[in-house]
GROMACS .gro file of C-alpha atoms in nm:
model
  273
    1MET     CA    1   0.362  -4.427 -11.432
    2ALA     CA    2   0.385  -4.805 -11.396
    3PHE     CA    3   0.114  -5.055 -11.477
    4ASP     CA    4  -0.032  -5.233 -11.174
    5ALA     CA    5  -0.335  -5.451 -11.232
    6SER     CA    6  -0.422  -5.433 -10.861
    7GLY     CA    7  -0.470  -5.057 -10.869
    8GLU     CA    8  -0.806  -4.893 -10.935
    9SER     CA    9  -0.682  -4.727 -11.253
   10GLY     CA   10  -0.433  -4.998 -11.342
   11PHE     CA   11  -0.145  -4.759 -11.280
   12GLN     CA   12   0.063  -4.651 -10.981
   13ASP     CA   13   0.290  -4.357 -10.919
   14TRP     CA   14   0.666  -4.385 -10.933
   15VAL     CA   15   0.876  -4.254 -10.643
   16GLY     CA   16   1.187  -4.104 -10.797
   17ASP     CA   17   1.325  -4.368 -11.032
   18VAL     CA   18   1.179  -4.659 -10.835
   19PRO     CA   19   0.815  -4.776 -10.865
   20HIS     CA   20   0.612  -4.897 -10.566
   21PHE     CA   21   0.651  -5.273 -10.533
   22PRO     CA   22   0.338  -5.484 -10.556
   23GLN     CA   23   0.227  -5.587 -10.207
   24SER     CA   24   0.360  -5.942 -10.240
   25GLN     CA   25   0.709  -5.823 -10.331
   26ALA     CA   26   0.716  -5.568 -10.051
   27ARG     CA   27   0.600  -5.833  -9.805
   28GLU     CA   28   0.870  -6.074  -9.922
   29ALA     CA   29   1.134  -5.804  -9.874
   30GLU     CA   30   1.001  -5.738  -9.524
   31ALA     CA   31   0.999  -6.111  -9.449
   32LYS     CA   32   1.362  -6.151  -9.556
   33LYS     CA   33   1.469  -5.878  -9.312
   34LYS     CA   34   1.310  -6.080  -9.032
   35LEU     CA   35   1.511  -6.396  -9.103
   36VAL     CA   36   1.823  -6.431  -8.889
   37VAL     CA   37   2.052  -6.709  -9.010
   38ALA     CA   38   2.275  -6.862  -8.744
   39LEU     CA   39   2.626  -6.915  -8.881
   40ASP     CA   40   2.690  -7.195  -8.633
   41LYS     CA   41   2.981  -7.344  -8.825
   42PRO     CA   42   3.311  -7.458  -8.674
   43THR     CA   43   3.535  -7.256  -8.905
   44VAL     CA   44   3.528  -6.921  -9.080
   45ASP     CA   45   3.581  -7.088  -9.419
   46GLU     CA   46   3.267  -7.296  -9.373
   47ALA     CA   47   3.072  -6.991  -9.257
   48ARG     CA   48   3.182  -6.795  -9.563
   49LYS     CA   49   3.074  -7.080  -9.791
   50LEU     CA   50   2.733  -7.087  -9.624
   51ILE     CA   51   2.692  -6.711  -9.668
   52LYS     CA   52   2.773  -6.747 -10.037
   53ARG     CA   53   2.534  -7.041 -10.081
   54LEU     CA   54   2.250  -6.845  -9.920
   55ALA     CA   55   2.258  -6.610 -10.218
   56GLY     CA   56   2.124  -6.313 -10.024
   57ASN     CA   57   1.836  -6.501  -9.859
   58ALA     CA   58   1.901  -6.366  -9.508
   59GLY     CA   59   1.830  -6.041  -9.334
   60VAL     CA   60   2.071  -6.079  -9.042
   61PHE     CA   61   2.368  -6.305  -8.976
   62LYS     CA   62   2.404  -6.442  -8.623
   63ILE     CA   63   2.754  -6.518  -8.498
   64GLY     CA   64   2.763  -6.716  -8.177
   65LEU     CA   65   3.022  -6.853  -7.941
   66GLU     CA   66   3.133  -7.144  -8.161
   67LEU     CA   67   3.231  -6.923  -8.452
   68VAL     CA   68   3.371  -6.638  -8.241
   69MET     CA   69   3.601  -6.887  -8.067
   70SER     CA   70   3.733  -7.014  -8.400
   71GLU     CA   71   4.029  -6.851  -8.569
   72GLY     CA   72   3.910  -6.533  -8.741
   73GLY     CA   73   3.552  -6.556  -8.617
   74LEU     CA   74   3.533  -6.203  -8.480
   75LYS     CA   75   3.709  -6.070  -8.790
   76LEU     CA   76   3.439  -6.235  -9.003
   77ALA     CA   77   3.177  -6.051  -8.799
   78ARG     CA   78   3.355  -5.722  -8.858
   79ASP     CA   79   3.397  -5.799  -9.230
   80LEU     CA   80   3.026  -5.870  -9.267
   81ARG     CA   81   2.942  -5.545  -9.092
   82ALA     CA   82   3.186  -5.354  -9.313
   83ASP     CA   83   3.014  -5.504  -9.619
   84GLY     CA   84   2.681  -5.364  -9.503
   85HIS     CA   85   2.525  -5.676  -9.352
   86GLU     CA   86   2.338  -5.667  -9.024
   87VAL     CA   87   2.531  -5.869  -8.766
   88PHE     CA   88   2.397  -6.021  -8.447
   89LEU     CA   89   2.665  -6.112  -8.190
   90ASP     CA   90   2.506  -6.381  -7.974
   91MET     CA   91   2.751  -6.367  -7.683
   92LYS     CA   92   2.500  -6.415  -7.397
   93LEU     CA   93   2.713  -6.205  -7.164
   94LEU     CA   94   2.690  -6.271  -6.790
   95ASP     CA   95   2.959  -6.144  -6.556
   96ILE     CA   96   3.019  -5.876  -6.296
   97GLY     CA   97   2.886  -5.536  -6.395
   98ASN     CA   98   3.222  -5.373  -6.469
   99THR     CA   99   3.321  -5.646  -6.713
  100ILE     CA  100   2.987  -5.636  -6.894
  101LYS     CA  101   2.999  -5.257  -6.920
  102LYS     CA  102   3.343  -5.259  -7.084
  103ALA     CA  103   3.260  -5.550  -7.315
  104VAL     CA  104   2.939  -5.386  -7.437
  105ALA     CA  105   3.120  -5.056  -7.496
  106ASN     CA  106   3.370  -5.234  -7.721
  107VAL     CA  107   3.092  -5.408  -7.915
  108ALA     CA  108   2.911  -5.076  -7.963
  109ARG     CA  109   3.229  -4.915  -8.098
  110SER     CA  110   3.255  -5.195  -8.355
  111LYS     CA  111   2.920  -5.093  -8.509
  112PHE     CA  112   2.745  -5.427  -8.462
  113ASN     CA  113   2.365  -5.435  -8.475
  114PHE     CA  114   2.260  -5.675  -8.198
  115LEU     CA  115   2.420  -5.817  -7.883
  116THR     CA  116   2.279  -6.058  -7.625
  117VAL     CA  117   2.316  -6.036  -7.248
  118HIS     CA  118   2.166  -6.288  -7.007
  119GLY     CA  119   1.862  -6.122  -6.851
  120LYS     CA  120   1.902  -6.283  -6.510
  121ASN     CA  121   1.943  -5.967  -6.300
  122ARG     CA  122   1.930  -5.587  -6.317
  123LYS     CA  123   2.300  -5.550  -6.238
  124ALA     CA  124   2.395  -5.716  -6.566
  125LEU     CA  125   2.128  -5.531  -6.763
  126ASP     CA  126   2.212  -5.191  -6.617
  127ALA     CA  127   2.584  -5.246  -6.680
  128ALA     CA  128   2.516  -5.326  -7.046
  129VAL     CA  129   2.309  -5.011  -7.092
  130ALA     CA  130   2.583  -4.809  -6.922
  131GLY     CA  131   2.843  -4.960  -7.154
  132ARG     CA  132   2.649  -4.863  -7.462
  133LEU     CA  133   2.600  -4.512  -7.327
  134GLN     CA  134   2.972  -4.483  -7.259
  135ALA     CA  135   3.048  -4.578  -7.620
  136LEU     CA  136   2.795  -4.324  -7.749
  137ASP     CA  137   2.952  -4.055  -7.531
  138ASP     CA  138   3.288  -4.147  -7.685
  139GLY     CA  139   3.150  -4.094  -8.036
  140ALA     CA  140   3.042  -4.447  -8.134
  141PRO     CA  141   2.751  -4.471  -8.380
  142ASP     CA  142   2.408  -4.549  -8.239
  143THR     CA  143   2.369  -4.888  -8.411
  144LEU     CA  144   2.380  -5.144  -8.129
  145LYS     CA  145   2.056  -5.293  -7.998
  146LEU     CA  146   2.074  -5.480  -7.669
  147LEU     CA  147   1.871  -5.800  -7.634
  148ALA     CA  148   1.821  -5.986  -7.306
  149VAL     CA  149   1.811  -6.364  -7.309
  150THR     CA  150   1.502  -6.470  -7.113
  151VAL     CA  151   1.483  -6.851  -7.099
  152LEU     CA  152   1.688  -7.067  -7.335
  153THR     CA  153   1.475  -7.258  -7.584
  154ASP     CA  154   1.614  -7.596  -7.477
  155GLN     CA  155   1.507  -7.544  -7.115
  156SER     CA  156   1.204  -7.715  -6.968
  157GLN     CA  157   1.022  -7.688  -6.636
  158ASP     CA  158   1.254  -7.958  -6.497
  159ASP     CA  159   1.562  -7.758  -6.602
  160LEU     CA  160   1.434  -7.453  -6.415
  161LEU     CA  161   1.373  -7.667  -6.108
  162GLU     CA  162   1.731  -7.795  -6.130
  163GLU     CA  163   1.850  -7.432  -6.129
  164GLY     CA  164   1.662  -7.368  -5.807
  165LEU     CA  165   1.378  -7.183  -5.975
  166ALA     CA  166   1.094  -7.381  -5.822
  167GLY     CA  167   0.758  -7.219  -5.878
  168TRP     CA  168   0.858  -7.059  -6.209
  169SER     CA  169   0.728  -7.180  -6.543
  170PRO     CA  170   0.928  -7.094  -6.857
  171LEU     CA  171   0.645  -6.859  -6.956
  172ASP     CA  172   0.631  -6.673  -6.625
  173LEU     CA  173   1.009  -6.642  -6.602
  174ALA     CA  174   1.042  -6.521  -6.962
  175VAL     CA  175   0.779  -6.251  -6.910
  176HIS     CA  176   0.936  -6.146  -6.579
  177ARG     CA  177   1.280  -6.110  -6.737
  178ALA     CA  178   1.138  -5.932  -7.042
  179LYS     CA  179   0.971  -5.673  -6.818
  180MET     CA  180   1.295  -5.630  -6.626
  181ALA     CA  181   1.488  -5.577  -6.952
  182ASP     CA  182   1.228  -5.330  -7.073
  183ALA     CA  183   1.257  -5.131  -6.750
  184ALA     CA  184   1.638  -5.133  -6.776
  185GLY     CA  185   1.629  -4.973  -7.122
  186PHE     CA  186   1.704  -5.276  -7.336
  187ASP     CA  187   1.578  -5.281  -7.694
  188GLY     CA  188   1.428  -5.626  -7.673
  189VAL     CA  189   1.464  -5.990  -7.578
  190ILE     CA  190   1.545  -6.336  -7.701
  191ALA     CA  191   1.252  -6.564  -7.620
  192SER     CA  192   1.074  -6.874  -7.737
  193GLY     CA  193   0.783  -6.822  -7.971
  194ARG     CA  194   0.566  -6.981  -7.705
  195GLU     CA  195   0.627  -6.681  -7.481
  196ALA     CA  196   0.623  -6.412  -7.752
  197GLU     CA  197   0.256  -6.320  -7.729
  198ALA     CA  198   0.267  -6.273  -7.351
  199ILE     CA  199   0.589  -6.070  -7.376
  200ARG     CA  200   0.438  -5.850  -7.646
  201ALA     CA  201   0.145  -5.772  -7.416
  202ALA     CA  202   0.370  -5.700  -7.117
  203THR     CA  203   0.625  -5.466  -7.279
  204ARG     CA  204   0.632  -5.129  -7.450
  205LYS     CA  205   0.548  -5.071  -7.814
  206GLY     CA  206   0.849  -5.130  -8.038
  207PHE     CA  207   1.015  -5.372  -7.796
  208ILE     CA  208   1.199  -5.629  -8.010
  209ILE     CA  209   1.121  -5.998  -7.975
  210LYS     CA  210   1.369  -6.225  -8.149
  211VAL     CA  211   1.271  -6.594  -8.149
  212PRO     CA  212   1.540  -6.865  -8.175
  213GLY     CA  213   1.497  -7.239  -8.207
  214VAL     CA  214   1.259  -7.192  -8.500
  215ARG     CA  215   1.187  -7.496  -8.713
  216PRO     CA  216   1.012  -7.478  -9.052
  217VAL     CA  217   0.716  -7.705  -9.114
  218GLY     CA  218   0.837  -8.064  -9.146
  219TYR     CA  219   1.165  -8.023  -8.955
  220ALA     CA  220   1.249  -8.202  -8.628
  221ALA     CA  221   1.285  -8.000  -8.307
  222GLU     CA  222   1.642  -8.134  -8.257
  223GLY     CA  223   1.666  -8.069  -7.884
  224GLN     CA  224   1.462  -7.748  -7.882
  225THR     CA  225   1.199  -7.823  -7.621
  226ARG     CA  226   0.992  -7.511  -7.697
  227SER     CA  227   1.037  -7.470  -8.073
  228VAL     CA  228   0.780  -7.313  -8.307
  229THR     CA  229   0.746  -7.271  -8.683
  230PRO     CA  230   0.829  -6.938  -8.852
  231ALA     CA  231   0.459  -6.865  -8.902
  232GLU     CA  232   0.375  -6.943  -8.540
  233ALA     CA  233   0.653  -6.711  -8.420
  234ILE     CA  234   0.539  -6.419  -8.639
  235LYS     CA  235   0.173  -6.464  -8.548
  236ALA     CA  236   0.269  -6.463  -8.180
  237GLY     CA  237   0.438  -6.125  -8.218
  238ALA     CA  238   0.801  -6.201  -8.309
  239ASP     CA  239   0.998  -5.934  -8.495
  240TYR     CA  240   1.272  -6.176  -8.603
  241VAL     CA  241   1.309  -6.553  -8.628
  242VAL     CA  242   1.646  -6.723  -8.582
  243VAL     CA  243   1.711  -7.041  -8.778
  244GLY     CA  244   2.028  -7.249  -8.776
  245ARG     CA  245   2.042  -7.624  -8.838
  246PRO     CA  246   1.751  -7.654  -9.085
  247ILE     CA  247   1.939  -7.409  -9.308
  248TYR     CA  248   2.307  -7.483  -9.258
  249ASN     CA  249   2.263  -7.862  -9.261
  250ALA     CA  250   2.054  -7.852  -9.579
  251GLU     CA  251   2.181  -7.971  -9.914
  252HIS     CA  252   2.050  -7.645 -10.062
  253PRO     CA  253   2.051  -7.379  -9.786
  254ALA     CA  254   1.910  -7.105 -10.008
  255ASP     CA  255   1.602  -7.315 -10.085
  256VAL     CA  256   1.529  -7.372  -9.716
  257ALA     CA  257   1.588  -7.005  -9.638
  258LYS     CA  258   1.350  -6.909  -9.917
  259GLN     CA  259   1.089  -7.151  -9.779
  260ILE     CA  260   1.117  -6.982  -9.440
  261ILE     CA  261   1.091  -6.635  -9.596
  262ASP     CA  262   0.774  -6.749  -9.775
  263GLU     CA  263   0.631  -6.879  -9.445
  264ILE     CA  264   0.707  -6.547  -9.276
  265ALA     CA  265   0.556  -6.350  -9.565
  266GLN     CA  266   0.235  -6.554  -9.549
  267ALA     CA  267   0.214  -6.502  -9.171
  268LEU     CA  268   0.260  -6.128  -9.220
  269ALA     CA  269  -0.023  -6.129  -9.472
  270ASP     CA  270  -0.247  -6.329  -9.238
  271ASN     CA  271  -0.172  -6.091  -8.949
  272ARG     CA  272  -0.299  -5.797  -9.151
  273PHE     CA  273  -0.645  -5.938  -9.205
   0.00000   0.00000   0.00000
């Protein structure tokens, strides 16, 4: 038995050799899993230094186009996966169906956890699902979750108009694309926290919502036209928050990451009351 002042008797049962964590510790562990740190560094050496400086204060590492295009970027992603870290390849694939299918199959065989595909049409989405299925049929592990990019977080109403999408608001387009991804068999979407609540209501239970462009309290939006705080994202229904510049540009990245984890943990607590 372990002493726990919050329990009715002051004691709690042990499970095997490990006691139940107090609620605050369990919530902090849950919050850390929801923090995705963007390794948006120009070189692998700088990314490795950032990982070390984070001191374990990240649940998922995101590797995007900048790092993948640097020497050794994809190898770093594979090394992180081999070391047991969850890895999010933010490739935002958009091509003809055959190319997407083959690319997704290769990613699935590499045992990565998340991959993004632009959610602009069913052809791309269906090809990605087919690629993952092909890899599974070939014996690949069932680890890869497909996420559709809805509307980029730096896009405004004017940007959509420039693309020829007159009559669509970022909210309406994000929900439309999320529903399309859900119907195609995707695991979730990438969407602004401002659209998360509406997407949660429009999609199936368990559908993943990963929110990028997140800025902790007190940090500038830095070009993100639809940014939210970690707490706002979680309260709106986000499963993960993606944070880049506030962490990797900080003098002490681990401190900022810990601040974000604390914000997420508090939002989780608030959501349960």
